[in-house]
Coordinates of C-alpha atoms and ligand atoms in Angstrom, one line a residue:
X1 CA 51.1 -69.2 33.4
X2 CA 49.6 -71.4 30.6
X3 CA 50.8 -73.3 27.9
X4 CA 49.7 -72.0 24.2
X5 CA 51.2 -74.8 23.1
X6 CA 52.1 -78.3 24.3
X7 CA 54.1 -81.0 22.9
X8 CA 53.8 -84.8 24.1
X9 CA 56.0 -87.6 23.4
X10 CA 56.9 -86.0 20.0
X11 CA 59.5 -88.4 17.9
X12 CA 60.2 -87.5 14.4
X13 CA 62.0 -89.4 11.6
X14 CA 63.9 -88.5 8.4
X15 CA 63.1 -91.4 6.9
X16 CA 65.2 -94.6 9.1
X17 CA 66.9 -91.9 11.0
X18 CA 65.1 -90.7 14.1
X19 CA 65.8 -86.8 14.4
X20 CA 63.8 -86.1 18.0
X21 CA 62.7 -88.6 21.0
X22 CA 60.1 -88.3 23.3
X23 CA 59.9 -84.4 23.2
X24 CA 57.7 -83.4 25.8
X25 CA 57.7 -79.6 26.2
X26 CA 55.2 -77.0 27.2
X27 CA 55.3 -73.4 25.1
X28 CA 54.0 -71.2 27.7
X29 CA 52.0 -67.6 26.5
X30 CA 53.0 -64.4 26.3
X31 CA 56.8 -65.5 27.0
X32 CA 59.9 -66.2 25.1
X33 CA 61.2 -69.6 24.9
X34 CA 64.6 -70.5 23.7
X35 CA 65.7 -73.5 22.3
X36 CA 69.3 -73.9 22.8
X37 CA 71.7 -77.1 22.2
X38 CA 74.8 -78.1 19.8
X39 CA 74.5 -78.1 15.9
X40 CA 72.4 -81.1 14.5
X41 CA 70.7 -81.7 17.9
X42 CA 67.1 -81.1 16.7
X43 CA 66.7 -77.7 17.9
X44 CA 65.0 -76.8 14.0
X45 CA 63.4 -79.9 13.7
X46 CA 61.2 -79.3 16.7
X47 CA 60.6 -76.1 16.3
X48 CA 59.5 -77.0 12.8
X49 CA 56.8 -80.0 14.7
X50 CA 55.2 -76.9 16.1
X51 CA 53.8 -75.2 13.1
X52 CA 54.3 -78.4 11.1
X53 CA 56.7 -77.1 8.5
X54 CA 58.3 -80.5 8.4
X55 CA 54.8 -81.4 6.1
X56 CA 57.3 -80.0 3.6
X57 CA 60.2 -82.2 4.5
X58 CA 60.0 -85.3 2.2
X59 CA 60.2 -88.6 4.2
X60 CA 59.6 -86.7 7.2
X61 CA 57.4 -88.4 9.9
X62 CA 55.6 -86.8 12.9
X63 CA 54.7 -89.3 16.3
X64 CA 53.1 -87.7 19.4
X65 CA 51.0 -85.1 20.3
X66 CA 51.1 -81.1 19.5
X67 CA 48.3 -78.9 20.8
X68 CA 47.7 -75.0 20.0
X69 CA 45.5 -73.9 22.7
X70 CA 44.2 -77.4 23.4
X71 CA 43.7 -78.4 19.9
X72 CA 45.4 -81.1 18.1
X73 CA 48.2 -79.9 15.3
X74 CA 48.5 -82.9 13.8
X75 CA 44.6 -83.5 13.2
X76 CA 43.7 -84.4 9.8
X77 CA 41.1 -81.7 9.4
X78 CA 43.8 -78.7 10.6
X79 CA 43.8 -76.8 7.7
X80 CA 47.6 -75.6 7.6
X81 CA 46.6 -72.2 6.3
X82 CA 45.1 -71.5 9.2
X83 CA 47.7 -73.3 11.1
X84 CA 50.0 -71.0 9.8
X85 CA 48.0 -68.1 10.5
X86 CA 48.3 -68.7 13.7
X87 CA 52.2 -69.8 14.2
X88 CA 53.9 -68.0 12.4
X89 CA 57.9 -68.3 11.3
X90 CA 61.1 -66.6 10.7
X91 CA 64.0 -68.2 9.5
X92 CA 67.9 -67.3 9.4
X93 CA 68.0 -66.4 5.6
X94 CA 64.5 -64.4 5.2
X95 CA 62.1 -65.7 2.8
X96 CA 60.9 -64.1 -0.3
X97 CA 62.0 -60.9 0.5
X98 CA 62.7 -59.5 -3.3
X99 CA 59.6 -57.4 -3.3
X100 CA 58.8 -54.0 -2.1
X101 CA 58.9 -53.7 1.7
X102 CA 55.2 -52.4 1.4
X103 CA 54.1 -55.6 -0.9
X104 CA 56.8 -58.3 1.6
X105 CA 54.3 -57.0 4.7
X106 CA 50.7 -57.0 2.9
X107 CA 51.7 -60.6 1.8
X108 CA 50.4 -62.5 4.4
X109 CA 47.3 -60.0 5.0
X110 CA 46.8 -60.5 0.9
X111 CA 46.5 -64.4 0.8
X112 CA 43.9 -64.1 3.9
X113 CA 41.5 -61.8 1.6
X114 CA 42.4 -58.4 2.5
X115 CA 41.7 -56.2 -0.4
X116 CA 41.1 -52.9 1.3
X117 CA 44.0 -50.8 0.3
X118 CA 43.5 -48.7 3.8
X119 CA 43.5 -51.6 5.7
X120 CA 46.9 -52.6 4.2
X121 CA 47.9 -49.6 4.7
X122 CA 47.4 -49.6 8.5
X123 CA 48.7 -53.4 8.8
X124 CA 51.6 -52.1 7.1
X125 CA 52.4 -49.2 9.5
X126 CA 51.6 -51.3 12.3
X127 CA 54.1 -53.8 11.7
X128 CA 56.5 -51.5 11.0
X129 CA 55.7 -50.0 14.0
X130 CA 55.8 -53.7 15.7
X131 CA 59.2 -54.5 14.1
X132 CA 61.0 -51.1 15.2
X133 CA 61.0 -50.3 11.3
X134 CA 58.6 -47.2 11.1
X135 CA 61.5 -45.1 11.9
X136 CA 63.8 -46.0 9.5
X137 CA 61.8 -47.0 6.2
X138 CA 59.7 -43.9 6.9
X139 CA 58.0 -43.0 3.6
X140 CA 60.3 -45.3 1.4
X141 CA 57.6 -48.1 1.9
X142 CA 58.3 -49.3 -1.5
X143 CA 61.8 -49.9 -1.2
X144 CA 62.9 -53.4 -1.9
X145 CA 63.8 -55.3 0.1
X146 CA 67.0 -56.6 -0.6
X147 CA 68.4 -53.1 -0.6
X148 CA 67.9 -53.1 3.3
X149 CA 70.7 -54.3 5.8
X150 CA 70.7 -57.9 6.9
X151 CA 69.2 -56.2 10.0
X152 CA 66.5 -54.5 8.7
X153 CA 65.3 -57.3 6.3
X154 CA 65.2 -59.4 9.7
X155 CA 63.3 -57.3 11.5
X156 CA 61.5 -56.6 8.0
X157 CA 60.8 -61.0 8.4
X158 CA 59.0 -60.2 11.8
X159 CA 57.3 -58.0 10.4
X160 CA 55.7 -59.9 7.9
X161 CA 55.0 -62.7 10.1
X162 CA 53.0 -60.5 12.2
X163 CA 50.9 -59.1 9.7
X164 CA 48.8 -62.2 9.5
X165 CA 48.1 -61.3 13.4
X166 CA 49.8 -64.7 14.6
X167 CA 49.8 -66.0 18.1
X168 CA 52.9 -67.3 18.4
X169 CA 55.8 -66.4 16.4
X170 CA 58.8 -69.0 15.8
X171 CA 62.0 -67.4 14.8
X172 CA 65.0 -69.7 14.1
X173 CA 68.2 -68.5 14.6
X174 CA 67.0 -65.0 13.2
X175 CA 70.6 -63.2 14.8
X176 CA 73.0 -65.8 13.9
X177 CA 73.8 -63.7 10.6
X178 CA 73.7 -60.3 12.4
X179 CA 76.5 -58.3 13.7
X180 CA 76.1 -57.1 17.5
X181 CA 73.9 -53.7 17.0
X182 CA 71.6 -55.8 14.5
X183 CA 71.1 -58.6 16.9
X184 CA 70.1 -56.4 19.7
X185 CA 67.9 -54.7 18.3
X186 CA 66.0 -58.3 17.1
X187 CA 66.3 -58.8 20.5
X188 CA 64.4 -55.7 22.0
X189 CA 61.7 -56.0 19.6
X190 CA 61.0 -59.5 20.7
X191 CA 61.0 -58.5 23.9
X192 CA 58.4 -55.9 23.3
X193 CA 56.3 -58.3 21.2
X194 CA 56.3 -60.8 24.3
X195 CA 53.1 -59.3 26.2
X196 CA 51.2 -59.3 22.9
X197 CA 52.8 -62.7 21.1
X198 CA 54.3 -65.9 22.3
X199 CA 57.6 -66.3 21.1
X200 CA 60.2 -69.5 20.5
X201 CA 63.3 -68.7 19.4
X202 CA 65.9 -71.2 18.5
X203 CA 69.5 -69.6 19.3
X204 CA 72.8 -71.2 19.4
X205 CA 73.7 -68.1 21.5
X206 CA 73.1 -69.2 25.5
X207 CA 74.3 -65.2 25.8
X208 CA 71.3 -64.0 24.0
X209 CA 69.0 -67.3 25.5
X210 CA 70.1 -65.6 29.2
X211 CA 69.3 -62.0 28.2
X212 CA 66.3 -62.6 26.4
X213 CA 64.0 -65.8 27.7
X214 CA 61.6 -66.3 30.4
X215 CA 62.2 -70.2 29.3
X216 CA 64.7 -72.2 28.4
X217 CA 64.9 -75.8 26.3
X218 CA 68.1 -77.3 26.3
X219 CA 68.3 -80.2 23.3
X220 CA 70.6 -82.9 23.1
X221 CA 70.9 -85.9 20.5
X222 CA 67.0 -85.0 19.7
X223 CA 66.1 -84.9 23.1
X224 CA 64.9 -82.2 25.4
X225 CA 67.4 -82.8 28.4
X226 CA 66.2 -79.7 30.5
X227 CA 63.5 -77.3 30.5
X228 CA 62.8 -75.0 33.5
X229 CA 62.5 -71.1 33.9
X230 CA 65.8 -69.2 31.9
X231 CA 66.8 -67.3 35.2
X232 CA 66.8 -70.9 37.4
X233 CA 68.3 -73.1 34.2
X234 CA 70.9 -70.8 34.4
X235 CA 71.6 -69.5 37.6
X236 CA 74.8 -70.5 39.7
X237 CA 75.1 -73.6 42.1
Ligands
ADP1 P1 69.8 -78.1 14.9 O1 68.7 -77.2 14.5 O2 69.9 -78.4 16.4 O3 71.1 -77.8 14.4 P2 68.4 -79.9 13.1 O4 67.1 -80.0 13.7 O5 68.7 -79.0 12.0 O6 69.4 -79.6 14.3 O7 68.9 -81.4 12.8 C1 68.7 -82.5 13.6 C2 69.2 -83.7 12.9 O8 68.3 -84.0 11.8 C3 70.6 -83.6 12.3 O9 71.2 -84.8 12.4 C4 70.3 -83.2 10.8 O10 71.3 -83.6 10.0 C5 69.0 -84.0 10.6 N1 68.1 -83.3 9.6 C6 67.7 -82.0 9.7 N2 66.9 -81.7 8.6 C7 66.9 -82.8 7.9 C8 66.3 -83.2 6.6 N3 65.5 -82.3 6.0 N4 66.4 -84.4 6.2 C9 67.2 -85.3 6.8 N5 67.8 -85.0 8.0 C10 67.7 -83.8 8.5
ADP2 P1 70.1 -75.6 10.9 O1 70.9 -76.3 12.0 O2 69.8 -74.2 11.1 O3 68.8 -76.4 10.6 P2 71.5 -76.9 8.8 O4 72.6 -76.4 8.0 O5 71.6 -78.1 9.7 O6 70.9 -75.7 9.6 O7 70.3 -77.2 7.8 C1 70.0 -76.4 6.7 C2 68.9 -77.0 5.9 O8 69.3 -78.3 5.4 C3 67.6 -77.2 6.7 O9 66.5 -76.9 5.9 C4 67.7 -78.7 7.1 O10 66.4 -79.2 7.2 C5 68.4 -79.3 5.9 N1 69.2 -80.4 6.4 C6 70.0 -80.5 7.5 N2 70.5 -81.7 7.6 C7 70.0 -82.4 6.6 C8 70.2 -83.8 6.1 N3 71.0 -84.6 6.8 N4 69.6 -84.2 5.0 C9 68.8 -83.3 4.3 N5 68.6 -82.1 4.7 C10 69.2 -81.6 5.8

């Protein structure tokens, strides 16, 4: 299996204080990683390196190496449009979510120049599709959104992040809000997005890290203290 991603001696800094050390961590494709540690251990903060989302951090500083299929993150001439584009995010609270869930999903497709009404159309029913949603929003596609569960506006997240055709999808703590019937159905969809999509999830859950990764990163004090396969990181002595 390959890496779609790759992270070398990655530290990072909030100004004096040093927030990861020496990450060095492969994101391999068309698999779910999990990124699982105590509170304030850096689990957000790397998972931000990846699709550099800490740009936004003030006093936030980046050393080391990340690569996207080979290609250097951090470059200077990365656009981070297209960055984005390509790694997309969902967070625990979802973003921007006021508008309709037809207009919340032809966002992304929108700011990337598609105009074509039945091409929005299709990206929209696809992603719906994608994000277990078709069902249940049905022909109300101009609901809003904040009149949808917690659930459904999470799964209504992934779904706009995958309207932008991303490769790999980062999704931080996206359960950790959700009562049990919400949370597994976040977690099925993943798992059917994982032969098209590769997927990092941060999770303070080891439950939900077990049932749903191929891969596992355990972080401690900012550093990556184990990696290996889920099934062998956690299998019995
Ligand atoms: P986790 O996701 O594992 O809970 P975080 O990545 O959020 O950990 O935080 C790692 C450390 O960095 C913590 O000590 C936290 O307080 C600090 N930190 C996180 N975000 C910022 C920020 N924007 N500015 C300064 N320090 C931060
Ligand atoms: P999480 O562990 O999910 O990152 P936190 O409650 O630690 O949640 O952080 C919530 C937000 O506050 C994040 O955007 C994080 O970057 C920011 N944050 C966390 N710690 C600090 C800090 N010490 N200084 C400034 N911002 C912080």
């Amino acid at each position: 299996r390959c890496p779609a991603m790759q992270t070398d001696c990655v530290n990072l800094y909030y100004g004096q204080k040093q927030a990861l050390f020496d990450v060095t961590m492969p994101v391999y494709a068309h698999a779910i990683t999990a990124l699982i540690g105590p509170s304030g251990c850096g689990k957000s903060t790397f998972l931000r390196t990846l699709n550099r989302m800490n740009d936004y951090i003030k006093g936030a500083r980046v050393e080391g190496s990340v690569r996207l299929d080979g290609e250097e993150v951090y470059d200077s001439a990365v656009s981070l449009t297209a960055l984005r584009k390509k790694v997309g995010m969902v967070f625990q609270q979802p973003i921007a979510l006021s508008k309709s869930v037809y207009d919340n999903i032809a966002y992304g497709p929108r700011i990337h120049g598609v105009r074509d009404k039945t091409a929005l159309d299709t990206i929209v029913r696809n992603c719906l599709k994608l994000a277990a949603m078709g069902e249940e929003v049905g022909s109300r596609l101009h609901t809003a959104g904040p009149s949808l569960s917690g659930g459904q506006r999470q799964r209504l997240a992934i779904a706009r992040a995958l309207a932008v055709e991303p490769d790999v999808l980062l999704l931080d703590e996206p359960t950790s809000a959700l009562d049990p019937i919400s949370t597994m159905k976040i977690e099925n969809v993943l798992l059917s997005l994982k032969k098209q999509y590769t997927i990092v999830i941060v999770t303070h859950n080891m439950e939900q890290a077990k049932r749903i990764s191929d891969y596992t990163g355990f972080f401690l004090n900012g550093r990556l203290v184990e990696f290996d396969e889920t099934a062998r990181l956690f299998a019995n002595p």
